């Protein structure tokens, strides 16, 4: 439930006057467990990066400030609207709303099938389509892309509309026009239609993972050694201290910065039903990020149980070390790129993953032959898995290790 119109000043955005300056987003609203996660998710979905942040709450009302860099994929006014939508109503001031997964899921949006044919494939085609859909706030639920023997390309996108307007003729015409603008004369046909529940259920079925994908890719265990090397050039340290507060546990994190870092921390705490009472974080020189959080459990107490402390610390370490899983495997003579990310308990996947995958492959001058997106239960956890089959000619030309590294760097923002 979003804040009523009378409370639209709950979110303020002060745009930077400089082209590469920092924009300040201020949120003052009733609090709820997981609000920080929801706000960070909207910011990440908008294509912005959080450089610094402060947050505090008295248990009923919270004050949050984000310093962000970049320009949103949509307008600032639309970003403000999306931030307002995740803020609780003023009615909830009677008491803090702790996260319960069954209550956190809004009414699901209708699913639409966007189907179009192109006369020929070209490098970057899929990313151009994905970019347009992101700008239109159409969320991609599943993709089926295939190339016919004669070179024609068929694209099937199962999407939902954040604006809940795709059932209207005007919204459909806008979407088709934007796609025709970016695809040009190569587009042969394009149509949009709502799909029934039976098609939606079928489209969401998990596909069998190839045997080459081992449990190691989805492992939730972290080596006792500190992650170092090509993936982590900076140390990862997480300290939990109960000595500084009667009711709060202090969490201090020092790690290498990556795209969506604060979102990864906040979604982990939300999944554990942990409330952040005070926090601050900032990026430092050489790609470091420092985070300090005073947290409490749903019962209002610090985390005193050693087993709970160790479990939360271990999960935070894993989520910061491997927020996404990337691997390139051989599938007969073909090369398949696999990308997986954990799904929030609320059922939402990580934003912009497919957008960044297609952008990375376009940068590598690599074509996509086919795509499958599905969800799988692995290690008692739901994962969103992207399976991309690389064009045969490009798979021979571009080494798999280079593809894996390029995609991972794009997803992590290490460009």
Tab-separated table of N, CA and C in Angstrom, residues 67-139:
chain	number	residue	atom	x	y	z
A	67	UNK	N	22.607	9.098	-1.657
A	67	UNK	CA	23.315	9.899	-2.650
A	67	UNK	C	23.578	8.968	-3.843
A	68	UNK	N	22.962	9.240	-4.974
A	68	UNK	CA	23.046	8.350	-6.123
A	68	UNK	C	23.745	9.036	-7.292
A	69	UNK	N	24.330	8.232	-8.148
A	69	UNK	CA	24.994	8.747	-9.342
A	69	UNK	C	24.374	8.103	-10.570
A	70	UNK	N	24.427	8.825	-11.676
A	70	UNK	CA	23.852	8.341	-12.924
A	70	UNK	C	22.513	8.994	-13.213
A	71	UNK	N	21.969	8.652	-14.351
A	71	UNK	CA	20.657	9.144	-14.758
A	71	UNK	C	19.691	7.966	-14.827
A	72	UNK	N	18.477	8.135	-14.328
A	72	UNK	CA	17.524	7.019	-14.352
A	72	UNK	C	17.100	6.686	-15.774
A	73	UNK	N	16.747	5.420	-16.003
A	73	UNK	CA	16.300	5.011	-17.336
A	73	UNK	C	15.004	5.714	-17.711
A	74	UNK	N	14.185	6.036	-16.713
A	74	UNK	CA	12.974	6.821	-16.955
A	74	UNK	C	13.180	8.209	-16.349
A	75	UNK	N	12.122	8.973	-16.188
A	75	UNK	CA	12.239	10.322	-15.645
A	75	UNK	C	12.397	10.286	-14.129
A	76	UNK	N	12.895	11.385	-13.568
A	76	UNK	CA	13.012	11.495	-12.121
A	76	UNK	C	11.632	11.470	-11.470
A	77	UNK	N	10.651	12.065	-12.128
A	77	UNK	CA	9.298	12.079	-11.557
A	77	UNK	C	8.723	10.676	-11.476
A	78	UNK	N	9.037	9.846	-12.479
A	78	UNK	CA	8.570	8.462	-12.455
A	78	UNK	C	9.293	7.668	-11.370
A	79	UNK	N	10.578	7.973	-11.183
A	79	UNK	CA	11.328	7.317	-10.110
A	79	UNK	C	10.708	7.662	-8.755
A	80	UNK	N	10.350	8.928	-8.564
A	80	UNK	CA	9.724	9.335	-7.313
A	80	UNK	C	8.420	8.571	-7.094
A	81	UNK	N	7.645	8.416	-8.136
A	81	UNK	CA	6.381	7.683	-8.029
A	81	UNK	C	6.625	6.240	-7.608
A	82	UNK	N	7.636	5.596	-8.189
A	82	UNK	CA	7.934	4.208	-7.839
A	82	UNK	C	8.424	4.089	-6.392
A	83	UNK	N	9.195	5.068	-5.929
A	83	UNK	CA	9.657	5.049	-4.542
A	83	UNK	C	8.492	5.233	-3.574
A	84	UNK	N	7.567	6.117	-3.936
A	84	UNK	CA	6.391	6.341	-3.097
A	84	UNK	C	5.540	5.072	-2.980
A	85	UNK	N	5.493	4.299	-4.049
A	85	UNK	CA	4.645	3.105	-4.069
A	85	UNK	C	5.097	2.048	-3.067
A	86	UNK	N	6.390	2.021	-2.743
A	86	UNK	CA	6.877	0.993	-1.807
A	86	UNK	C	6.877	1.482	-0.368
A	87	UNK	N	6.602	2.780	-0.158
A	87	UNK	CA	6.534	3.317	1.208
A	87	UNK	C	5.194	2.941	1.833
A	88	UNK	N	5.192	2.632	3.131
A	88	UNK	CA	3.928	2.289	3.793
A	88	UNK	C	3.007	3.496	3.903
A	89	UNK	N	1.745	3.223	4.115
A	89	UNK	CA	0.769	4.273	4.344
A	89	UNK	C	0.956	4.867	5.734
A	90	UNK	N	0.529	6.114	5.915
A	90	UNK	CA	0.608	6.743	7.231
A	90	UNK	C	-0.210	5.996	8.264
A	91	UNK	N	-1.173	5.193	7.815
A	91	UNK	CA	-2.017	4.425	8.734
A	91	UNK	C	-1.175	3.443	9.541
A	92	UNK	N	-0.055	2.992	8.962
A	92	UNK	CA	0.773	1.986	9.629
A	92	UNK	C	1.607	2.564	10.758
A	93	UNK	N	1.475	3.870	11.050
A	93	UNK	CA	2.250	4.485	12.117
A	93	UNK	C	1.904	3.919	13.494
A	94	UNK	N	0.817	3.187	13.595
A	94	UNK	CA	0.430	2.616	14.878
A	94	UNK	C	1.416	1.558	15.354
A	95	UNK	N	2.248	1.084	14.482
A	95	UNK	CA	3.250	0.094	14.868
A	95	UNK	C	4.038	-0.360	13.675
A	96	UNK	N	5.278	-0.754	13.888
A	96	UNK	CA	6.154	-1.132	12.776
A	96	UNK	C	5.652	-2.414	12.126
A	97	UNK	N	5.721	-2.467	10.824
A	97	UNK	CA	5.262	-3.636	10.081
A	97	UNK	C	6.447	-4.558	9.818
A	98	UNK	N	6.488	-5.692	10.503
A	98	UNK	CA	7.553	-6.639	10.241
A	98	UNK	C	7.201	-7.474	9.020
A	99	UNK	N	8.246	-7.862	8.317
A	99	UNK	CA	8.071	-8.532	7.036
A	99	UNK	C	7.489	-9.926	7.199
A	100	UNK	N	6.434	-10.210	6.456
A	100	UNK	CA	5.895	-11.557	6.344
A	100	UNK	C	5.672	-11.815	4.871
A	101	UNK	N	6.302	-12.880	4.367
A	101	UNK	CA	6.320	-13.112	2.923
A	101	UNK	C	4.923	-13.196	2.329
A	102	UNK	N	3.975	-13.778	3.088
A	102	UNK	CA	2.635	-13.931	2.519
A	102	UNK	C	1.918	-12.596	2.395
A	103	UNK	N	2.389	-11.553	3.152
A	103	UNK	CA	1.748	-10.246	3.087
A	103	UNK	C	2.499	-9.301	2.177
A	104	UNK	N	3.733	-9.690	1.775
A	104	UNK	CA	4.582	-8.782	1.024
A	104	UNK	C	4.333	-8.870	-0.472
A	105	UNK	N	3.522	-9.809	-0.902
A	105	UNK	CA	3.324	-10.001	-2.323
A	105	UNK	C	2.087	-9.247	-2.793
A	106	UNK	N	2.294	-8.195	-3.587
A	106	UNK	CA	1.146	-7.453	-4.099
A	106	UNK	C	0.380	-8.299	-5.107
A	107	UNK	N	-0.777	-7.801	-5.485
A	107	UNK	CA	-1.568	-8.506	-6.481
A	107	UNK	C	-0.758	-8.644	-7.758
A	108	UNK	N	-0.609	-9.867	-8.275
A	108	UNK	CA	0.235	-10.069	-9.453
A	108	UNK	C	-0.312	-9.342	-10.676
A	109	UNK	N	0.613	-8.812	-11.476
A	109	UNK	CA	0.222	-8.135	-12.710
A	109	UNK	C	-0.169	-9.165	-13.766
A	110	UNK	N	-1.022	-8.755	-14.685
A	110	UNK	CA	-1.356	-9.612	-15.822
A	110	UNK	C	-0.106	-9.838	-16.671
A	111	UNK	N	-0.024	-11.027	-17.243
A	111	UNK	CA	1.116	-11.381	-18.094
A	111	UNK	C	0.704	-11.253	-19.556
A	112	UNK	N	1.568	-10.618	-20.334
A	112	UNK	CA	1.318	-10.416	-21.759
A	112	UNK	C	2.428	-11.083	-22.568
A	113	UNK	N	2.051	-11.552	-23.744
A	113	UNK	CA	3.022	-12.126	-24.664
A	113	UNK	C	3.310	-11.110	-25.766
A	114	UNK	N	4.572	-10.716	-25.839
A	114	UNK	CA	5.039	-9.841	-26.905
A	114	UNK	C	5.780	-10.717	-27.911
A	115	UNK	N	5.255	-10.803	-29.123
A	115	UNK	CA	5.824	-11.691	-30.145
A	115	UNK	C	6.149	-10.892	-31.399
A	116	UNK	N	7.388	-11.054	-31.879
A	116	UNK	CA	7.716	-10.387	-33.143
A	116	UNK	C	8.761	-11.188	-33.908
A	117	UNK	N	8.697	-10.998	-35.226
A	117	UNK	CA	9.639	-11.621	-36.156
A	117	UNK	C	10.531	-10.547	-36.752
A	118	UNK	N	11.811	-10.890	-36.915
A	118	UNK	CA	12.748	-9.999	-37.606
A	118	UNK	C	13.312	-10.729	-38.816
A	119	UNK	N	13.596	-9.992	-39.857
A	119	UNK	CA	14.052	-10.604	-41.109
A	119	UNK	C	15.423	-11.236	-40.980
A	120	UNK	N	16.249	-10.731	-40.057
A	120	UNK	CA	17.596	-11.278	-39.886
A	120	UNK	C	18.102	-10.942	-38.494
A	121	UNK	N	19.080	-11.723	-38.062
A	121	UNK	CA	19.700	-11.470	-36.772
A	121	UNK	C	20.840	-10.477	-36.945
A	122	UNK	N	21.161	-9.795	-35.908
A	122	UNK	CA	22.325	-8.902	-35.894
A	122	UNK	C	22.817	-8.791	-34.466
A	123	UNK	N	24.087	-8.466	-34.325
A	123	UNK	CA	24.660	-8.316	-32.992
A	123	UNK	C	23.986	-7.145	-32.289
A	124	UNK	N	23.590	-7.363	-31.042
A	124	UNK	CA	22.999	-6.292	-30.257
A	124	UNK	C	21.497	-6.165	-30.385
A	125	UNK	N	20.876	-6.969	-31.264
A	125	UNK	CA	19.429	-6.844	-31.474
A	125	UNK	C	18.666	-7.108	-30.189
A	126	UNK	N	19.028	-8.188	-29.495
A	126	UNK	CA	18.291	-8.546	-28.294
A	126	UNK	C	18.468	-7.507	-27.192
A	127	UNK	N	19.672	-6.939	-27.102
A	127	UNK	CA	19.877	-5.908	-26.084
A	127	UNK	C	19.066	-4.652	-26.392
A	128	UNK	N	18.964	-4.292	-27.674
A	128	UNK	CA	18.163	-3.118	-28.038
A	128	UNK	C	16.707	-3.302	-27.615
A	129	UNK	N	16.186	-4.518	-27.832
A	129	UNK	CA	14.813	-4.798	-27.434
A	129	UNK	C	14.686	-4.753	-25.908
A	130	UNK	N	15.621	-5.374	-25.224
A	130	UNK	CA	15.585	-5.405	-23.762
A	130	UNK	C	15.669	-4.002	-23.180
A	131	UNK	N	16.519	-3.170	-23.758
A	131	UNK	CA	16.667	-1.790	-23.270
A	131	UNK	C	15.360	-1.028	-23.408
A	132	UNK	N	14.687	-1.179	-24.554
A	132	UNK	CA	13.410	-0.493	-24.766
A	132	UNK	C	12.369	-0.959	-23.759
A	133	UNK	N	12.305	-2.263	-23.522
A	133	UNK	CA	11.327	-2.790	-22.569
A	133	UNK	C	11.595	-2.270	-21.155
A	134	UNK	N	12.868	-2.155	-20.786
A	134	UNK	CA	13.207	-1.609	-19.465
A	134	UNK	C	12.792	-0.144	-19.363
A	135	UNK	N	13.029	0.623	-20.424
A	135	UNK	CA	12.652	2.033	-20.419
A	135	UNK	C	11.142	2.207	-20.330
A	136	UNK	N	10.406	1.245	-20.894
A	136	UNK	CA	8.942	1.292	-20.845
A	136	UNK	C	8.387	0.710	-19.545
A	137	UNK	N	9.261	0.270	-18.656
A	137	UNK	CA	8.872	-0.348	-17.377
A	137	UNK	C	8.088	-1.638	-17.587
A	138	UNK	N	8.480	-2.384	-18.592
A	138	UNK	CA	7.917	-3.713	-18.815
A	138	UNK	C	8.892	-4.729	-18.230
A	139	UNK	N	8.429	-5.523	-17.281
A	139	UNK	CA	9.279	-6.493	-16.609
A	139	UNK	C	9.256	-7.807	-17.368
